[in-house]
Amino acid sequence: MADALAEAIRYFRQEAGFSRLVPLLAKKYCSIGRLGGTVVLTNLSHEEAGAFTAFFRRSYQTGQKASIGFEQFVQALEKTRFSGVDILELLGNLCGASLVSKAEQAEAAAQFRRQFWQDLCSQYRKGLCPVWLEAVRDRQVGTRAVHLALEHDVHHFKENVHLVLRALTELPVQYERLSVFARRICGNPHVFDSQTPAGKWLLDALKVLSGRQAQDDKSAVEEENERLYAFGLLRDDVLNFITCAGLAAATDADKKQELPYLRQAWENGSMLNMPLRELLKCRYLYGALKCGGPVFIVENSGVFSSLLDLFYQQTGFLPPLLCTHGQFKLASWAAVERLAAAGCSVRYSGDFDPEGLLIAQKLVERYPDQAHFWHYGLADYAISLSQVKLDDRRIKKLDSVYHPELAEVVAEMRRLKLAGYQEALVESLSEDMQKINQKKKED
């Protein structure tokens, strides 16, 4: 039988008239998983017409269409000297690979995935690996990219899933720059860059593990930076900064081990840009005044600078004031985190527009015991009113502002459809800071 198979292979390879038919028959089997169905060839060549006429013992004409059933091919083969040859073995040899039906392929793939996940679960039992593997196995939100890679590119799937699991096994205990972490774990400082598959999967994994959903009012970059920061990884710790004045920082709860340059800056009447890199050196952030008091936060650098000037002219020193420069970046949240750790109350003032209210609401929601709205009442809105119209798209954003302390302002803003800007409140803010600090001195 082996000789008959070898001879049949040689015959069909040498006969040019079967060069189109054989692959179509093989494809038909793989598609339906049985020896059945029909294949159609259009515009028969001279060689095909001659070969089919001789093989199937019926007339085929050049240029015509031919419909050939799989069973018809098997029966015709049995009437030749190749009778008894296994049809699947023949077609597989002619096509260069064993024929496997789609159902068989699906089952083999499923078996591979089951075994592969079992191996991964056995290999990676430390850190957060088991939690993420379970999430991937259950196809939780944020794991789709992993499954797509497994289905379409097994080689790259294996490569990247191991990289992510190694990262989850060795997440840093203390903060570590992402590129340094990647170099330590994988030997390549760019392997977890945001545009690489491993980098995207790692970010998705950290999102699943954190349980936090993306926030619409935050850029994708800031969302990713916060996600990495929550697990001890830093992407940018120099350009991500806050501007501050009148603050001190310490590494211990008793505030005996201070970072000297912050207090020196306050004593010299200077403000500082404090990058995330420096914030990470301290655990506590607080007002430099011995009498203590709340720390004030504004988002506008012009307002920040004006408040410093007014306060300094009246008191001779700088107030405990922090500027976020718009939307809260990672450095902003890191600063508030350290203010809260030191037991400071935080008072935030921003613009009267949907974006400003959302910033204020988010801060108060995240730190309900320490953070407070500062000059966000109806009277303040009236003073700050501008002629800048809020279009329907921005008014729609007010649907997301639900804090009860902002309800009256939201209602009035919907009615007037005008933005208000805190530049108009500078003198009121300065007077308020002076009163609060004076009261603390008297206490």
Tab-separated table of C-alpha atoms in Angstrom:
chain	number	residue	atom	x	y	z
A	1	MET	CA	0.000	0.000	0.000
A	2	ALA	CA	2.928	2.294	0.674
A	3	ASP	CA	4.088	1.824	-2.885
A	4	ALA	CA	0.600	2.607	-4.196
A	5	LEU	CA	0.487	5.804	-2.121
A	6	ALA	CA	3.905	6.904	-3.358
A	7	GLU	CA	2.875	6.230	-6.934
A	8	ALA	CA	-0.413	8.130	-6.502
A	9	ILE	CA	1.453	11.110	-5.036
A	10	ARG	CA	3.856	11.081	-7.969
A	11	TYR	CA	1.008	10.859	-10.480
A	12	PHE	CA	-1.060	13.766	-9.101
A	13	ARG	CA	1.993	15.976	-8.700
A	14	GLN	CA	3.061	15.389	-12.294
A	15	GLU	CA	-0.433	15.874	-13.736
A	16	ALA	CA	-0.893	19.651	-14.101
A	17	GLY	CA	-4.632	19.241	-14.564
A	18	PHE	CA	-5.095	18.496	-10.841
A	19	SER	CA	-3.131	21.483	-9.483
A	20	ARG	CA	-6.323	23.433	-8.699
A	21	LEU	CA	-8.596	20.568	-7.733
A	22	VAL	CA	-6.437	18.935	-5.058
A	23	PRO	CA	-6.084	22.054	-2.793
A	24	LEU	CA	-9.829	22.737	-3.125
A	25	LEU	CA	-10.691	19.197	-2.029
A	26	ALA	CA	-8.313	19.479	0.930
A	27	LYS	CA	-9.845	22.831	1.916
A	28	LYS	CA	-13.360	21.389	1.660
A	29	TYR	CA	-12.483	18.555	4.049
A	30	CYS	CA	-10.914	20.921	6.556
A	31	SER	CA	-13.989	23.119	6.364
A	32	ILE	CA	-16.716	20.505	6.915
A	33	GLY	CA	-14.681	17.802	8.676
A	34	ARG	CA	-15.794	14.884	6.499
A	35	LEU	CA	-15.397	13.406	3.030
A	36	GLY	CA	-18.290	15.263	1.433
A	37	GLY	CA	-19.386	18.410	-0.294
A	38	THR	CA	-18.648	19.767	-3.732
A	39	VAL	CA	-15.983	22.056	-5.152
A	40	VAL	CA	-16.425	24.231	-8.233
A	41	LEU	CA	-13.771	25.147	-10.791
A	42	THR	CA	-14.550	27.802	-13.391
A	43	ASN	CA	-13.006	28.309	-16.819
A	44	LEU	CA	-11.275	24.941	-17.054
A	45	SER	CA	-7.872	24.925	-18.689
A	46	HIS	CA	-7.015	22.541	-21.507
A	47	GLU	CA	-4.943	20.432	-19.097
A	48	GLU	CA	-7.768	20.297	-16.527
A	49	ALA	CA	-10.395	19.316	-19.092
A	50	GLY	CA	-8.180	16.492	-20.368
A	51	ALA	CA	-7.175	15.234	-16.898
A	52	PHE	CA	-10.756	15.282	-15.555
A	53	THR	CA	-12.149	13.528	-18.650
A	54	ALA	CA	-9.643	10.696	-18.257
A	55	PHE	CA	-9.901	10.429	-14.455
A	56	PHE	CA	-13.666	10.772	-13.962
A	57	ARG	CA	-14.535	9.033	-17.290
A	58	ARG	CA	-16.890	11.742	-18.401
A	59	SER	CA	-16.497	14.643	-20.797
A	60	TYR	CA	-15.174	18.017	-19.606
A	61	GLN	CA	-14.659	20.935	-21.995
A	62	THR	CA	-12.032	23.695	-21.943
A	63	GLY	CA	-13.454	26.982	-20.674
A	64	GLN	CA	-16.455	25.402	-19.000
A	65	LYS	CA	-17.292	25.128	-15.276
A	66	ALA	CA	-16.881	21.853	-13.391
A	67	SER	CA	-18.629	20.857	-10.143
A	68	ILE	CA	-16.837	17.910	-8.574
A	69	GLY	CA	-18.091	16.138	-5.489
A	70	PHE	CA	-15.702	14.727	-2.922
A	71	GLU	CA	-17.429	11.335	-3.130
A	72	GLN	CA	-17.092	11.476	-6.907
A	73	PHE	CA	-13.342	11.906	-6.564
A	74	VAL	CA	-13.096	8.996	-4.090
A	75	GLN	CA	-15.099	6.668	-6.353
A	76	ALA	CA	-13.018	7.601	-9.397
A	77	LEU	CA	-9.806	6.962	-7.440
A	78	GLU	CA	-11.074	3.472	-6.489
A	79	LYS	CA	-11.388	2.605	-10.183
A	80	THR	CA	-7.713	3.320	-10.812
A	81	ARG	CA	-4.575	1.445	-9.911
A	82	PHE	CA	-4.531	3.594	-6.757
A	83	SER	CA	-7.502	1.770	-5.264
A	84	GLY	CA	-7.227	1.410	-1.492
A	85	VAL	CA	-5.025	4.489	-1.010
A	86	ASP	CA	-6.120	6.566	2.000
A	87	ILE	CA	-7.621	9.706	0.494
A	88	LEU	CA	-6.731	11.958	3.465
A	89	GLU	CA	-3.178	10.709	3.523
A	90	LEU	CA	-2.912	11.332	-0.208
A	91	LEU	CA	-4.292	14.854	-0.030
A	92	GLY	CA	-2.160	15.648	2.996
A	93	ASN	CA	1.021	14.618	1.191
A	94	LEU	CA	0.026	16.563	-1.903
A	95	CYS	CA	-0.672	19.694	0.158
A	96	GLY	CA	2.414	19.344	2.320
A	97	ALA	CA	0.624	18.881	5.654
A	98	SER	CA	-1.742	16.527	7.418
A	99	LEU	CA	-5.377	17.470	6.913
A	100	VAL	CA	-7.057	18.655	10.086
A	101	SER	CA	-10.675	19.738	10.164
A	102	LYS	CA	-11.699	23.041	11.702
A	103	ALA	CA	-13.410	21.187	14.516
A	104	GLU	CA	-10.225	19.239	15.194
A	105	GLN	CA	-8.196	22.436	15.023
A	106	ALA	CA	-10.550	24.124	17.500
A	107	GLU	CA	-10.351	21.215	19.912
A	108	ALA	CA	-6.563	21.083	19.634
A	109	ALA	CA	-6.359	24.828	20.250
A	110	ALA	CA	-8.672	24.549	23.254
A	111	GLN	CA	-6.585	21.715	24.657
A	112	PHE	CA	-3.423	23.759	24.112
A	113	ARG	CA	-4.930	26.735	25.959
A	114	ARG	CA	-6.065	24.565	28.863
A	115	GLN	CA	-2.664	22.972	29.229
A	116	PHE	CA	-0.842	26.261	28.758
A	117	TRP	CA	-2.879	27.998	31.477
A	118	GLN	CA	-2.284	25.077	33.819
A	119	ASP	CA	1.448	25.379	33.208
A	120	LEU	CA	1.373	29.160	33.766
A	121	CYS	CA	-0.589	28.793	36.992
A	122	SER	CA	1.915	26.229	38.242
A	123	GLN	CA	4.902	28.336	37.248
A	124	TYR	CA	3.702	31.732	38.502
A	125	ARG	CA	2.323	31.402	42.022
A	126	LYS	CA	3.900	34.497	43.585
A	127	GLY	CA	2.818	38.102	43.850
A	128	LEU	CA	-0.245	39.167	41.914
A	129	CYS	CA	0.180	36.571	39.163
A	130	PRO	CA	-2.563	34.177	40.360
A	131	VAL	CA	-5.096	37.013	40.551
A	132	TRP	CA	-4.364	38.211	37.016
A	133	LEU	CA	-4.275	34.698	35.560
A	134	GLU	CA	-7.685	34.028	37.070
A	135	ALA	CA	-8.991	37.267	35.560
A	136	VAL	CA	-7.651	36.285	32.138
A	137	ARG	CA	-9.073	32.789	32.425
A	138	ASP	CA	-12.495	34.242	33.270
A	139	ARG	CA	-12.210	36.741	30.385
A	140	GLN	CA	-12.731	39.734	32.645
A	141	VAL	CA	-12.809	43.260	31.224
A	142	GLY	CA	-9.304	44.330	30.282
A	143	THR	CA	-8.057	40.894	29.164
A	144	ARG	CA	-9.343	40.835	25.573
A	145	ALA	CA	-5.963	41.707	24.014
A	146	VAL	CA	-4.398	38.683	25.711
A	147	HIS	CA	-7.025	36.316	24.312
A	148	LEU	CA	-6.758	37.780	20.811
A	149	ALA	CA	-2.996	37.222	20.851
A	150	LEU	CA	-3.468	33.647	22.047
A	151	GLU	CA	-5.870	32.949	19.185
A	152	HIS	CA	-3.888	34.627	16.404
A	153	ASP	CA	-0.195	34.663	17.320
A	154	VAL	CA	0.801	32.009	19.825
A	155	HIS	CA	4.527	32.753	19.569
A	156	HIS	CA	4.206	36.411	20.552
A	157	PHE	CA	1.546	35.509	23.098
A	158	LYS	CA	3.947	33.213	24.935
A	159	GLU	CA	6.718	35.801	24.806
A	160	ASN	CA	4.621	38.677	26.156
A	161	VAL	CA	2.594	36.797	28.754
A	162	HIS	CA	5.806	35.600	30.394
A	163	LEU	CA	7.147	39.167	30.434
A	164	VAL	CA	4.006	40.464	32.156
A	165	LEU	CA	3.955	37.644	34.686
A	166	ARG	CA	7.602	38.191	35.543
A	167	ALA	CA	6.783	41.855	36.129
A	168	LEU	CA	3.821	41.010	38.363
A	169	THR	CA	6.012	38.625	40.318
A	170	GLU	CA	8.623	41.282	41.084
A	171	LEU	CA	6.735	44.564	41.431
A	172	PRO	CA	8.939	46.964	43.431
A	173	VAL	CA	8.550	47.398	47.168
A	174	GLN	CA	9.749	50.999	46.854
A	175	TYR	CA	9.161	53.296	43.891
A	176	GLU	CA	11.192	52.407	40.822
A	177	ARG	CA	11.372	54.008	37.394
A	178	LEU	CA	9.646	51.914	34.770
A	179	SER	CA	12.650	51.744	32.440
A	180	VAL	CA	14.961	50.656	35.268
A	181	PHE	CA	12.403	48.077	36.402
A	182	ALA	CA	12.106	46.725	32.841
A	183	ARG	CA	15.881	46.477	32.528
A	184	ARG	CA	16.109	44.642	35.839
A	185	ILE	CA	13.314	42.200	35.043
A	186	CYS	CA	13.783	41.569	31.330
A	187	GLY	CA	17.112	43.078	30.335
A	188	ASN	CA	15.409	45.617	28.047
A	189	PRO	CA	14.543	49.073	29.438
A	190	HIS	CA	11.914	49.628	26.736
A	191	VAL	CA	10.051	46.327	26.935
A	192	PHE	CA	7.219	47.900	28.957
A	193	ASP	CA	6.940	51.121	26.959
A	194	SER	CA	3.306	52.047	26.377
A	195	GLN	CA	3.408	51.120	22.672
A	196	THR	CA	4.799	47.603	23.105
A	197	PRO	CA	2.481	44.594	23.522
A	198	ALA	CA	4.021	43.755	26.894
A	199	GLY	CA	3.658	47.373	28.013
A	200	LYS	CA	-0.015	47.490	27.012
A	201	TRP	CA	-0.716	44.132	28.669
A	202	LEU	CA	1.013	45.237	31.870
A	203	LEU	CA	-1.092	48.404	32.025
A	204	ASP	CA	-4.238	46.341	31.395
A	205	ALA	CA	-3.182	43.882	34.093
A	206	LEU	CA	-2.621	46.658	36.635
A	207	LYS	CA	-6.013	48.119	35.764
A	208	VAL	CA	-7.670	44.751	36.398
A	209	LEU	CA	-5.751	44.314	39.648
A	210	SER	CA	-6.550	47.811	40.908
A	211	GLY	CA	-10.258	47.442	40.204
A	212	ARG	CA	-10.437	51.116	39.184
A	213	GLN	CA	-12.188	52.215	36.021
A	214	ALA	CA	-10.778	54.878	33.700
A	215	GLN	CA	-12.026	58.404	34.336
A	216	ASP	CA	-13.349	60.464	31.431
A	217	ASP	CA	-11.927	63.768	32.651
A	218	LYS	CA	-8.372	62.469	32.769
A	219	SER	CA	-5.982	62.048	29.842
A	220	ALA	CA	-4.892	58.544	28.902
A	221	VAL	CA	-1.298	59.363	29.866
A	222	GLU	CA	-2.274	60.581	33.339
A	223	GLU	CA	-4.505	57.539	33.806
A	224	GLU	CA	-1.587	55.268	32.940
A	225	ASN	CA	0.835	57.207	35.158
A	226	GLU	CA	-1.493	56.881	38.165
A	227	ARG	CA	-2.007	53.176	37.473
A	228	LEU	CA	1.746	52.555	37.422
A	229	TYR	CA	2.289	54.741	40.484
A	230	ALA	CA	-0.246	52.721	42.483
A	231	PHE	CA	2.029	49.684	42.005
A	232	GLY	CA	5.330	51.467	42.681
A	233	LEU	CA	6.312	52.224	39.079
A	234	LEU	CA	7.208	55.682	37.758
A	235	ARG	CA	7.190	56.692	34.124
A	236	ASP	CA	8.161	60.376	34.529
A	237	ASP	CA	9.280	61.801	37.853
A	238	VAL	CA	10.958	65.013	36.653
A	239	LEU	CA	8.552	66.811	34.295
A	240	ASN	CA	5.569	65.776	36.428
A	241	PHE	CA	5.555	68.466	39.122
A	242	ILE	CA	3.630	70.837	41.380
A	243	THR	CA	4.486	74.387	42.366
A	244	CYS	CA	4.415	75.129	46.066
A	245	ALA	CA	5.190	77.747	48.679
A	246	GLY	CA	5.073	77.848	52.472
A	247	LEU	CA	5.393	74.072	52.817
A	248	ALA	CA	7.703	71.736	54.686
A	249	ALA	CA	8.277	68.012	54.201
A	250	ALA	CA	9.494	65.215	56.433
A	251	THR	CA	10.353	61.569	56.170
A	252	ASP	CA	9.166	60.726	59.714
A	253	ALA	CA	5.881	61.168	61.582
A	254	ASP	CA	7.523	63.339	64.262
A	255	LYS	CA	8.682	65.733	61.511
A	256	LYS	CA	12.231	65.743	62.874
A	257	GLN	CA	13.818	64.620	59.607
A	258	GLU	CA	12.765	67.367	57.244
A	259	LEU	CA	13.843	67.989	53.673
A	260	PRO	CA	15.778	71.208	54.428
A	261	TYR	CA	15.356	73.032	51.137
A	262	LEU	CA	11.561	73.427	51.478
A	263	ARG	CA	11.780	75.186	54.828
A	264	GLN	CA	14.750	77.235	53.614
A	265	ALA	CA	12.702	78.327	50.593
A	266	TRP	CA	9.879	79.455	52.898
A	267	GLU	CA	12.268	81.318	55.154
A	268	ASN	CA	13.733	83.075	52.106
A	269	GLY	CA	10.297	83.936	50.707
A	270	SER	CA	10.727	81.652	47.686
A	271	MET	CA	8.449	79.222	45.890
A	272	LEU	CA	9.553	75.940	44.345
A	273	ASN	CA	8.635	73.633	41.509
A	274	MET	CA	8.616	70.229	43.166
A	275	PRO	CA	8.807	67.273	40.784
A	276	LEU	CA	7.438	63.879	41.617
A	277	ARG	CA	11.011	62.702	42.088
A	278	GLU	CA	11.366	64.960	45.143
A	279	LEU	CA	7.886	64.269	46.484
A	280	LEU	CA	8.745	60.593	46.690
A	281	LYS	CA	11.576	61.383	49.096
A	282	CYS	CA	9.120	62.430	51.792
A	283	ARG	CA	6.149	60.809	53.504
A	284	TYR	CA	4.585	63.927	54.964
A	285	LEU	CA	3.876	67.377	53.563
A	286	TYR	CA	2.536	70.230	55.703
A	287	GLY	CA	2.522	73.979	56.237
A	288	ALA	CA	5.873	75.472	57.210
A	289	LEU	CA	4.295	77.876	59.732
A	290	LYS	CA	4.875	76.703	63.279
A	291	CYS	CA	1.212	77.393	64.041
A	292	GLY	CA	0.211	74.933	61.346
A	293	GLY	CA	-3.091	75.448	59.582
A	294	PRO	CA	-4.733	74.221	56.391
A	295	VAL	CA	-2.957	74.039	53.053
A	296	PHE	CA	-4.572	75.869	50.143
A	297	ILE	CA	-4.627	74.584	46.563
A	298	VAL	CA	-5.375	76.445	43.338
A	299	GLU	CA	-5.106	75.188	39.782
A	300	ASN	CA	-4.149	78.446	38.035
A	301	SER	CA	-0.523	79.617	38.083
A	302	GLY	CA	-1.519	83.276	37.656
A	303	VAL	CA	-3.829	83.082	40.649
A	304	PHE	CA	-1.118	81.255	42.612
A	305	SER	CA	1.446	83.976	41.923
A	306	SER	CA	-1.010	86.788	42.716
A	307	LEU	CA	-1.922	85.164	46.036
A	308	LEU	CA	1.747	84.894	46.970
A	309	ASP	CA	2.274	88.591	46.251
A	310	LEU	CA	-0.778	89.776	48.223
A	311	PHE	CA	-0.163	87.501	51.182
A	312	TYR	CA	3.532	88.367	51.383
A	313	GLN	CA	2.824	92.109	51.226
A	314	GLN	CA	0.409	91.816	54.155
A	315	THR	CA	2.299	89.332	56.342
A	316	GLY	CA	5.950	89.239	55.295
A	317	PHE	CA	5.932	85.480	54.626
A	318	LEU	CA	4.442	83.065	52.116
A	319	PRO	CA	1.239	81.102	52.748
A	320	PRO	CA	1.011	77.292	52.595
A	321	LEU	CA	-0.117	77.241	48.964
A	322	LEU	CA	0.100	74.698	46.167
A	323	CYS	CA	-0.582	75.040	42.422
A	324	THR	CA	-1.547	72.057	40.247
A	325	HIS	CA	-1.406	73.854	36.867
A	326	GLY	CA	-4.783	72.649	35.670
A	327	GLN	CA	-5.981	69.081	35.919
A	328	PHE	CA	-4.456	67.078	38.756
A	329	LYS	CA	-1.419	65.184	37.522
A	330	LEU	CA	0.303	62.363	39.350
A	331	ALA	CA	2.491	64.826	41.267
A	332	SER	CA	-0.646	66.672	42.431
A	333	TRP	CA	-2.195	63.523	43.841
A	334	ALA	CA	1.111	62.482	45.414
A	335	ALA	CA	1.289	65.862	47.163
A	336	VAL	CA	-2.280	65.653	48.493
A	337	GLU	CA	-1.603	62.090	49.603
A	338	ARG	CA	1.299	63.355	51.724
A	339	LEU	CA	-0.680	66.313	53.063
A	340	ALA	CA	-3.412	63.904	54.177
A	341	ALA	CA	-0.827	61.619	55.761
A	342	ALA	CA	0.400	64.584	57.836
A	343	GLY	CA	-3.144	65.299	59.009
A	344	CYS	CA	-3.480	68.558	57.101
A	345	SER	CA	-6.800	69.882	55.941
A	346	VAL	CA	-6.850	70.915	52.294
A	347	ARG	CA	-8.875	73.761	50.800
A	348	TYR	CA	-9.275	73.825	47.036
A	349	SER	CA	-10.359	76.696	44.817
A	350	GLY	CA	-10.729	76.491	41.049
A	351	ASP	CA	-12.699	77.911	38.152
A	352	PHE	CA	-16.489	77.891	37.913
A	353	ASP	CA	-16.842	75.750	34.815
A	354	PRO	CA	-17.725	72.055	34.439
A	355	GLU	CA	-14.084	71.017	34.332
A	356	GLY	CA	-13.202	73.005	37.448
A	357	LEU	CA	-16.144	71.640	39.423
A	358	LEU	CA	-15.213	68.092	38.455
A	359	ILE	CA	-11.662	68.583	39.719
A	360	ALA	CA	-12.936	69.917	43.035
A	361	GLN	CA	-15.480	67.127	43.408
A	362	LYS	CA	-12.901	64.448	42.684
A	363	LEU	CA	-10.521	65.835	45.284
A	364	VAL	CA	-13.200	66.030	48.001
A	365	GLU	CA	-14.466	62.550	47.135
A	366	ARG	CA	-11.007	61.020	47.294
A	367	TYR	CA	-10.147	62.741	50.596
A	368	PRO	CA	-13.520	63.402	52.265
A	369	ASP	CA	-12.041	63.957	55.737
A	370	GLN	CA	-9.266	66.344	54.701
A	371	ALA	CA	-10.349	68.138	51.500
A	372	HIS	CA	-12.887	70.968	51.407
A	373	PHE	CA	-14.363	73.263	48.766
A	374	TRP	CA	-12.895	76.758	49.083
A	375	HIS	CA	-14.942	79.706	47.804
A	376	TYR	CA	-17.278	77.566	45.724
A	377	GLY	CA	-20.534	79.216	46.813
A	378	LEU	CA	-23.182	81.104	44.843
A	379	ALA	CA	-21.774	84.474	45.908
A	380	ASP	CA	-18.324	83.456	44.666
A	381	TYR	CA	-19.789	82.342	41.340
A	382	ALA	CA	-21.546	85.687	40.972
A	383	ILE	CA	-18.274	87.580	41.584
A	384	SER	CA	-16.322	85.394	39.170
A	385	LEU	CA	-18.824	85.543	36.287
A	386	SER	CA	-17.406	86.138	32.824
A	387	GLN	CA	-18.946	86.494	29.381
A	388	VAL	CA	-17.608	83.074	28.314
A	389	LYS	CA	-20.571	80.999	27.163
A	390	LEU	CA	-20.785	77.311	28.037
A	391	ASP	CA	-21.956	75.319	25.024
A	392	ASP	CA	-24.279	72.335	25.276
A	393	ARG	CA	-21.399	69.866	25.271
A	394	ARG	CA	-19.836	71.474	28.347
A	395	ILE	CA	-23.180	71.946	30.077
A	396	LYS	CA	-23.731	68.202	29.615
A	397	LYS	CA	-20.626	67.599	31.738
A	398	LEU	CA	-22.480	69.070	34.703
A	399	ASP	CA	-24.491	65.824	34.818
A	400	SER	CA	-21.394	64.306	36.436
A	401	VAL	CA	-21.222	66.977	39.171
A	402	TYR	CA	-23.417	65.600	41.940
A	403	HIS	CA	-21.815	66.683	45.236
A	404	PRO	CA	-24.515	68.343	47.386
A	405	GLU	CA	-22.272	71.282	48.293
A	406	LEU	CA	-22.042	72.168	44.598
A	407	ALA	CA	-25.732	71.699	43.790
A	408	GLU	CA	-26.711	75.379	43.952
A	409	VAL	CA	-23.768	76.435	41.800
A	410	VAL	CA	-24.540	73.731	39.237
A	411	ALA	CA	-28.173	74.842	39.020
A	412	GLU	CA	-27.180	78.489	38.537
A	413	MET	CA	-24.551	77.563	35.981
A	414	ARG	CA	-27.145	75.616	33.997
A	415	ARG	CA	-29.422	78.668	34.099
A	416	LEU	CA	-26.850	81.279	33.095
A	417	LYS	CA	-24.625	79.058	30.914
A	418	LEU	CA	-21.654	81.252	31.803
A	419	ALA	CA	-18.227	80.308	33.134
A	420	GLY	CA	-16.654	81.982	36.147
A	421	TYR	CA	-12.920	82.363	36.704
A	422	GLN	CA	-11.085	82.496	40.007
A	423	GLU	CA	-8.915	85.453	38.979
A	424	ALA	CA	-11.842	87.603	40.153
A	425	LEU	CA	-11.588	86.006	43.618
A	426	VAL	CA	-7.893	86.632	44.273
A	427	GLU	CA	-8.421	89.339	46.899
A	428	SER	CA	-11.127	87.320	48.679
A	429	LEU	CA	-8.930	84.232	48.680
A	430	SER	CA	-5.971	86.180	50.046
A	431	GLU	CA	-8.050	87.771	52.818
A	432	ASP	CA	-9.428	84.375	53.741
A	433	MET	CA	-5.949	82.847	53.988
A	434	GLN	CA	-4.801	85.721	56.189
A	435	LYS	CA	-7.798	85.365	58.537
A	436	ILE	CA	-7.316	81.617	58.872
A	437	ASN	CA	-3.609	81.916	59.570
A	438	GLN	CA	-4.162	84.784	62.000
A	439	LYS	CA	-6.730	82.725	63.882
A	440	LYS	CA	-4.267	79.846	64.109
A	441	LYS	CA	-1.658	82.163	65.559
A	442	GLU	CA	-4.080	83.363	68.205
A	443	ASP	CA	-4.996	79.770	69.049
